[in-house]
Amino acid sequence: MNVDVNPGFESAPMAVLPPDIAHIGIVGAGQMGSGIAHVCALAGLPVTLIDVKPDALTKALSIIDRNMGRQVNRSVITGEDRDAALARIVTSTDYAAFADVDLVLEAATEKEDVKRAIFKALTPSLKSSCLLASNTSSISITRLGASTDRAEKFIGMHFMNPVPVMKLVEVIRGIATDEPTFQAIQNLARKLNKTTAVSEDFPAFIVNRILVPMINEAVYALYEGVGSVSAIDTSMRLGANHPMGPLELGDFIGLDTCLSIMQVLYEGLSDSKYRPCPLLVKYVEAGWLGRKSGRGFYDYTQSPPRPTR
Ligand code: NAD
């Protein structure tokens, strides 16, 4: 008896080339979105940057201008490079501006419902070949991808803060992500002069799985009175040779983002060792989010910033 084990398939499908990413759309013009726009524009890529808040867009453009100005002063780039890069960035509050982009990189607030609502709202404006990437620090790429109309073109592209300085990009495939999408993102990272590390799709991936519980532990040490803010940060800077203390680093990342990551780890891994410190919860509830709100474990209205405990 003749059994056709592979009906309809006579040969393996031909390898598909990764799509070229020539024009980038970014959602979220906060610290990460503005940093990603900065490096993409300097690499010669036109960027369309979208935020719900028009003032976030104005602020992002002035931060990018200031940060590129610093690179000019340090002779990392020329004044012409800066002018050309700034001219490549356009801003909008309307997803219709994404009609021609080849990749949308989402860098909005670290909340799953916010991100899902963004993807739902923007996909009707995209061409069918457009790839989607999330800069999420912790949320499942498989779950986010499944909530869109193109799970196979959905991937995690996790930049580090500050984006123009930090060399690493974590790349995270969801279960449905296809190989051309993965290769296209690797090619883009190379174009941006970044080194990639591939992480499996587990809560918080590699860097934040290790880093954010350390910050949470530092907040517990403060909460339990083991040391003051400056004693904890000085200990880790001079005793462990970290460039920044963990509380200073939490303020730099954003305490709301740190709390969201701890919640994802706690719920995603069902392990009490990831319980967010109640003091971290209280700071976020108070709106003390770190540098971006002017106060966290340090008061940034003082120069130099003054420890608050
Ligand atoms: P942020 O608070 O600085 O910026 C978030 C931006 O998203 C804000 O400008 C906000 O207006 C915008 N936004 C919120 N809802 C929106 C919507 N519906 N549509 C469009 N824009 C919307 O936050 P961030 O630190 O830039 O973090 C952004 C993402 O990057 C998060 O997923 C975070 O986990 C990730 N990330 C952060 C860091 C870090 O160190 N802060 C590092 C790597 C990755």
Coordinates of C-alpha atoms and ligand atoms in Angstrom, one line a residue:
M1 CA 0.0 0.0 0.0
N2 CA 1.2 3.5 -0.8
V3 CA 0.9 5.9 2.1
D4 CA 1.4 9.5 1.4
V5 CA 2.8 10.8 4.7
N6 CA 3.0 14.3 3.5
P7 CA 0.0 14.9 1.2
G8 CA 0.3 18.1 -0.8
F9 CA 3.9 18.8 0.1
E10 CA 6.4 17.6 -2.5
S11 CA 9.4 19.5 -1.3
A12 CA 10.4 21.6 1.7
P13 CA 9.3 25.3 1.3
M14 CA 12.0 27.6 0.0
A15 CA 13.8 29.7 2.6
V16 CA 12.2 33.1 3.0
L17 CA 14.6 36.1 3.2
P18 CA 14.2 38.3 6.2
P19 CA 12.2 41.5 5.3
D20 CA 14.2 44.7 5.1
I21 CA 13.4 47.2 7.8
A22 CA 13.8 50.7 6.2
H23 CA 11.2 52.7 8.1
I24 CA 10.5 52.4 11.9
G25 CA 7.4 53.3 13.9
I26 CA 7.7 53.7 17.6
V27 CA 4.8 53.8 20.2
G28 CA 5.6 55.5 23.5
A29 CA 7.9 58.6 23.6
G30 CA 9.1 58.1 27.2
Q31 CA 12.7 57.4 28.2
M32 CA 12.9 54.2 26.1
G33 CA 10.9 55.3 23.0
S34 CA 13.0 58.5 22.7
G35 CA 16.2 56.5 23.1
I36 CA 15.2 54.0 20.5
A37 CA 14.2 56.9 18.1
H38 CA 17.6 58.4 18.8
V39 CA 19.7 55.3 17.7
C40 CA 17.4 54.4 14.8
A41 CA 17.6 58.0 13.3
L42 CA 21.4 58.1 13.8
A43 CA 21.6 54.8 11.9
G44 CA 19.9 56.4 8.9
L45 CA 16.4 55.1 9.4
P46 CA 13.3 57.3 9.1
V47 CA 11.4 57.1 12.4
T48 CA 7.7 57.9 13.1
L49 CA 7.2 58.4 16.9
I50 CA 3.7 58.2 18.4
D51 CA 2.5 58.9 21.9
V52 CA -1.0 59.5 23.4
K53 CA 0.4 62.7 25.0
P54 CA 1.5 65.5 22.7
D55 CA 3.7 67.0 25.4
A56 CA 5.5 63.6 25.7
L57 CA 6.4 64.0 22.0
T58 CA 7.7 67.6 22.5
K59 CA 9.7 66.5 25.5
A60 CA 11.1 63.5 23.6
L61 CA 12.3 65.6 20.7
S62 CA 14.1 68.1 23.1
I63 CA 15.7 65.2 25.0
I64 CA 16.9 63.6 21.7
D65 CA 18.3 67.0 20.6
R66 CA 20.1 67.5 23.9
N67 CA 21.5 63.9 24.0
M68 CA 22.8 64.2 20.4
G69 CA 24.3 67.6 21.3
R70 CA 26.3 65.8 24.0
Q71 CA 27.5 63.3 21.4
V72 CA 28.6 66.2 19.2
N73 CA 30.5 67.8 22.1
R74 CA 32.3 64.5 22.7
S75 CA 33.0 64.2 18.9
V76 CA 31.1 60.9 18.8
I77 CA 29.0 62.3 15.9
T78 CA 29.3 65.5 13.9
G79 CA 26.8 68.4 13.9
E80 CA 25.7 67.3 10.4
D81 CA 25.0 63.8 11.6
R82 CA 22.8 65.3 14.4
D83 CA 20.9 67.6 12.0
A84 CA 20.3 64.7 9.5
A85 CA 19.2 62.4 12.3
L86 CA 16.8 64.9 13.8
A87 CA 15.3 65.5 10.4
R88 CA 14.5 61.8 10.1
I89 CA 12.2 61.8 13.1
V90 CA 8.5 62.8 12.7
T91 CA 6.0 62.7 15.5
S92 CA 2.2 62.0 15.5
T93 CA -0.6 61.1 17.8
D94 CA -2.4 59.2 15.0
Y95 CA -1.7 55.6 14.0
A96 CA -2.5 56.5 10.4
A97 CA 1.1 57.8 10.3
F98 CA 2.3 54.2 10.5
A99 CA 0.9 53.3 7.0
D100 CA 4.3 52.9 5.5
V101 CA 6.4 51.6 8.3
D102 CA 8.1 48.1 8.1
L103 CA 8.3 47.6 11.9
V104 CA 6.4 49.0 14.9
L105 CA 8.4 48.9 18.1
E106 CA 6.1 49.4 21.1
A107 CA 7.7 51.1 24.1
A108 CA 4.7 52.3 26.1
T109 CA 3.9 51.9 29.8
E110 CA 4.7 48.4 31.2
K111 CA 1.1 47.3 31.6
E112 CA -0.3 44.3 29.6
D113 CA -3.7 45.8 29.1
V114 CA -2.2 49.1 27.8
K115 CA 0.0 47.2 25.4
R116 CA -2.8 45.0 24.1
A117 CA -5.1 48.0 23.6
I118 CA -2.3 49.7 21.6
F119 CA -1.7 46.7 19.3
K120 CA -5.5 46.4 18.7
A121 CA -5.8 50.1 17.8
L122 CA -2.7 50.3 15.6
T123 CA -2.8 47.1 13.5
P124 CA -5.6 48.2 11.1
S125 CA -3.3 51.1 10.0
L126 CA -0.3 48.8 9.1
K127 CA 0.6 47.2 5.8
S128 CA 0.2 43.4 6.1
S129 CA 4.0 42.8 5.9
C130 CA 4.7 45.1 8.8
L131 CA 6.5 43.5 11.8
L132 CA 5.6 44.1 15.4
A133 CA 8.1 44.2 18.3
S134 CA 7.6 45.0 22.0
N135 CA 10.3 46.5 24.2
T136 CA 8.5 45.0 27.2
S137 CA 10.8 44.3 30.2
S138 CA 8.8 41.3 31.4
I139 CA 5.5 40.5 29.7
S140 CA 5.0 37.3 27.7
I141 CA 5.8 37.8 24.0
T142 CA 3.7 34.8 23.1
R143 CA 0.7 36.3 24.9
L144 CA 1.1 39.8 23.5
G145 CA 1.7 38.3 20.0
A146 CA -1.4 36.1 20.2
S147 CA -3.5 39.2 20.9
T148 CA -2.5 40.7 17.5
D149 CA -3.5 39.8 13.9
R150 CA 0.1 38.6 13.2
A151 CA 1.6 36.4 15.9
E152 CA 4.2 35.1 13.5
K153 CA 5.5 38.6 12.8
F154 CA 5.6 39.5 16.5
I155 CA 8.8 39.5 18.6
G156 CA 10.4 40.9 21.7
M157 CA 13.2 43.5 21.1
H158 CA 14.3 44.6 24.6
F159 CA 16.7 47.6 24.6
M160 CA 18.5 48.7 27.7
N161 CA 18.4 52.1 29.3
P162 CA 20.0 54.6 28.3
V163 CA 19.5 53.2 24.7
P164 CA 22.3 55.3 23.0
V165 CA 24.9 54.1 25.6
M166 CA 23.9 50.4 26.4
K167 CA 25.2 47.8 23.9
L168 CA 22.8 45.0 24.6
V169 CA 19.4 44.1 23.0
E170 CA 17.6 41.0 24.2
V171 CA 15.7 39.3 21.5
I172 CA 12.8 37.1 22.5
R173 CA 10.8 34.8 20.2
G174 CA 7.2 34.0 21.0
I175 CA 6.1 30.4 20.3
A176 CA 4.6 31.6 16.9
T177 CA 7.4 34.0 15.8
D178 CA 8.8 33.0 12.4
E179 CA 12.4 32.8 11.4
P180 CA 12.4 35.7 8.9
T181 CA 11.1 38.0 11.6
F182 CA 13.8 36.8 14.0
Q183 CA 16.5 37.3 11.3
A184 CA 15.1 40.8 10.4
I185 CA 15.4 41.9 14.1
Q186 CA 18.9 40.5 14.3
N187 CA 19.9 42.5 11.2
L188 CA 18.3 45.6 12.6
A189 CA 20.2 45.2 15.9
R190 CA 23.4 44.9 13.9
K191 CA 22.6 48.1 12.0
L192 CA 22.1 49.9 15.3
N193 CA 25.5 48.6 16.4
K194 CA 24.0 46.6 19.3
T195 CA 24.9 43.1 20.5
T196 CA 22.0 40.7 20.9
A197 CA 21.4 38.0 23.5
V198 CA 18.6 35.6 22.8
S199 CA 16.3 34.8 25.7
E200 CA 13.5 32.3 25.9
D201 CA 10.0 33.7 26.6
F202 CA 10.0 33.5 30.4
P203 CA 8.9 36.2 32.7
A204 CA 11.3 39.2 32.7
F205 CA 13.7 37.3 30.3
I206 CA 17.4 37.3 31.4
V207 CA 18.5 40.8 32.4
N208 CA 15.5 41.8 34.5
R209 CA 15.0 38.2 36.0
I210 CA 18.4 38.8 37.7
L211 CA 18.5 42.6 38.1
V212 CA 15.0 43.7 39.3
P213 CA 14.8 41.1 42.2
M214 CA 18.1 42.6 43.4
I215 CA 16.6 46.1 43.4
N216 CA 13.5 44.7 45.2
E217 CA 15.8 43.2 47.8
A218 CA 17.5 46.5 48.3
V219 CA 14.1 48.1 48.9
Y220 CA 13.4 45.3 51.5
A221 CA 16.8 46.1 53.2
L222 CA 15.6 49.8 53.4
Y223 CA 12.1 48.8 54.6
E224 CA 13.5 46.5 57.3
G225 CA 16.0 49.2 58.5
V226 CA 19.1 47.2 57.5
G227 CA 20.6 50.5 56.1
S228 CA 19.8 53.9 54.9
V229 CA 19.4 54.8 51.2
S230 CA 23.0 56.0 51.0
A231 CA 24.4 53.1 53.1
I232 CA 22.7 50.6 50.8
D233 CA 23.8 52.3 47.6
T234 CA 27.4 53.0 48.8
S235 CA 27.7 49.4 49.9
M236 CA 26.8 48.1 46.4
R237 CA 28.9 50.7 44.6
L238 CA 32.0 50.3 46.6
G239 CA 31.5 46.8 47.9
A240 CA 30.3 45.0 44.8
N241 CA 31.8 47.4 42.3
H242 CA 28.4 48.3 40.7
P243 CA 28.4 51.5 38.8
M244 CA 25.2 52.6 40.4
G245 CA 23.6 51.6 43.8
P246 CA 20.4 49.5 43.5
L247 CA 18.1 52.2 44.8
E248 CA 19.6 54.8 42.5
L249 CA 19.2 52.3 39.6
G250 CA 15.5 51.7 40.6
D251 CA 14.9 55.4 40.4
F252 CA 16.7 55.5 37.0
I253 CA 14.6 52.6 35.6
G254 CA 11.4 54.0 37.1
L255 CA 9.8 52.5 40.2
D256 CA 6.5 51.9 38.4
T257 CA 8.4 49.8 35.8
C258 CA 10.3 47.9 38.6
L259 CA 7.0 47.1 40.4
S260 CA 5.4 45.9 37.2
I261 CA 8.3 43.6 36.5
M262 CA 8.2 42.2 40.1
Q263 CA 4.4 41.6 39.7
V264 CA 5.0 39.7 36.4
L265 CA 7.8 37.6 38.1
Y266 CA 5.6 36.9 41.2
E267 CA 2.5 35.9 39.2
G268 CA 4.3 34.3 36.2
L269 CA 6.6 32.1 38.3
S270 CA 4.3 31.6 41.3
D271 CA 7.2 31.9 43.7
S272 CA 7.1 34.0 46.9
K273 CA 10.7 35.0 46.5
Y274 CA 9.5 37.5 43.9
R275 CA 7.0 39.3 46.3
P276 CA 7.2 43.0 45.6
C277 CA 8.4 44.9 48.7
P278 CA 5.5 46.8 50.3
L279 CA 7.6 50.0 50.4
L280 CA 8.1 49.8 46.6
V281 CA 4.3 49.5 46.3
K282 CA 3.8 52.5 48.5
Y283 CA 6.3 54.7 46.6
V284 CA 4.5 53.9 43.3
E285 CA 1.1 54.6 44.9
A286 CA 2.4 58.0 46.1
G287 CA 3.5 58.8 42.5
W288 CA 7.2 58.7 43.6
L289 CA 8.4 57.0 40.5
G290 CA 12.1 58.0 40.6
R291 CA 13.9 60.4 38.3
K292 CA 11.1 60.8 35.8
S293 CA 8.7 62.2 38.5
G294 CA 11.4 64.2 40.4
R295 CA 11.3 62.0 43.5
G296 CA 11.9 58.3 44.4
F297 CA 14.5 57.1 46.8
Y298 CA 16.3 60.4 46.0
D299 CA 14.9 63.9 45.7
Y300 CA 15.9 65.1 42.2
T301 CA 14.9 68.7 42.9
Q302 CA 18.1 69.0 44.9
S303 CA 21.6 69.0 43.4
P304 CA 23.1 66.6 44.0
P305 CA 20.0 64.5 44.5
R306 CA 19.3 64.0 48.3
P307 CA 18.4 60.6 49.8
T308 CA 14.8 60.6 51.1
R309 CA 15.4 58.0 53.9
Ligands
NAD1 P1 7.9 55.9 30.4 O1 6.9 56.0 31.5 O2 9.1 56.8 30.4 O3 7.2 56.1 28.9 C1 6.0 55.4 28.6 C2 5.4 56.3 27.5 O4 4.3 55.5 27.0 C3 4.8 57.6 28.0 O5 5.3 58.7 27.2 C4 3.3 57.4 27.8 O6 2.6 58.6 27.5 C5 3.2 56.4 26.7 N1 2.0 55.8 26.6 C6 1.2 55.2 27.6 N2 0.1 54.7 27.1 C7 0.1 54.9 25.7 C8 -0.8 54.6 24.7 N3 -1.9 54.0 24.9 N4 -0.4 55.0 23.4 C9 0.8 55.6 23.2 N5 1.6 55.9 24.2 C10 1.3 55.6 25.4 O7 8.4 54.4 30.3 P2 9.8 53.7 29.8 O8 10.7 53.6 30.9 O9 10.1 54.4 28.5 O10 9.3 52.2 29.5 C11 8.6 51.9 28.3 C12 8.7 50.4 28.0 O11 10.1 50.1 27.9 C13 8.1 49.5 29.1 O12 7.6 48.4 28.5 C14 9.3 49.2 30.0 O13 9.2 48.0 30.7 C15 10.4 49.0 28.9 N6 11.8 49.2 29.3 C16 12.1 50.1 30.3 C17 13.4 50.3 30.7 C18 13.8 51.3 31.7 O14 14.9 51.2 32.2 N7 13.0 52.3 32.0 C19 14.4 49.5 30.1 C20 14.1 48.6 29.1 C21 12.7 48.4 28.7

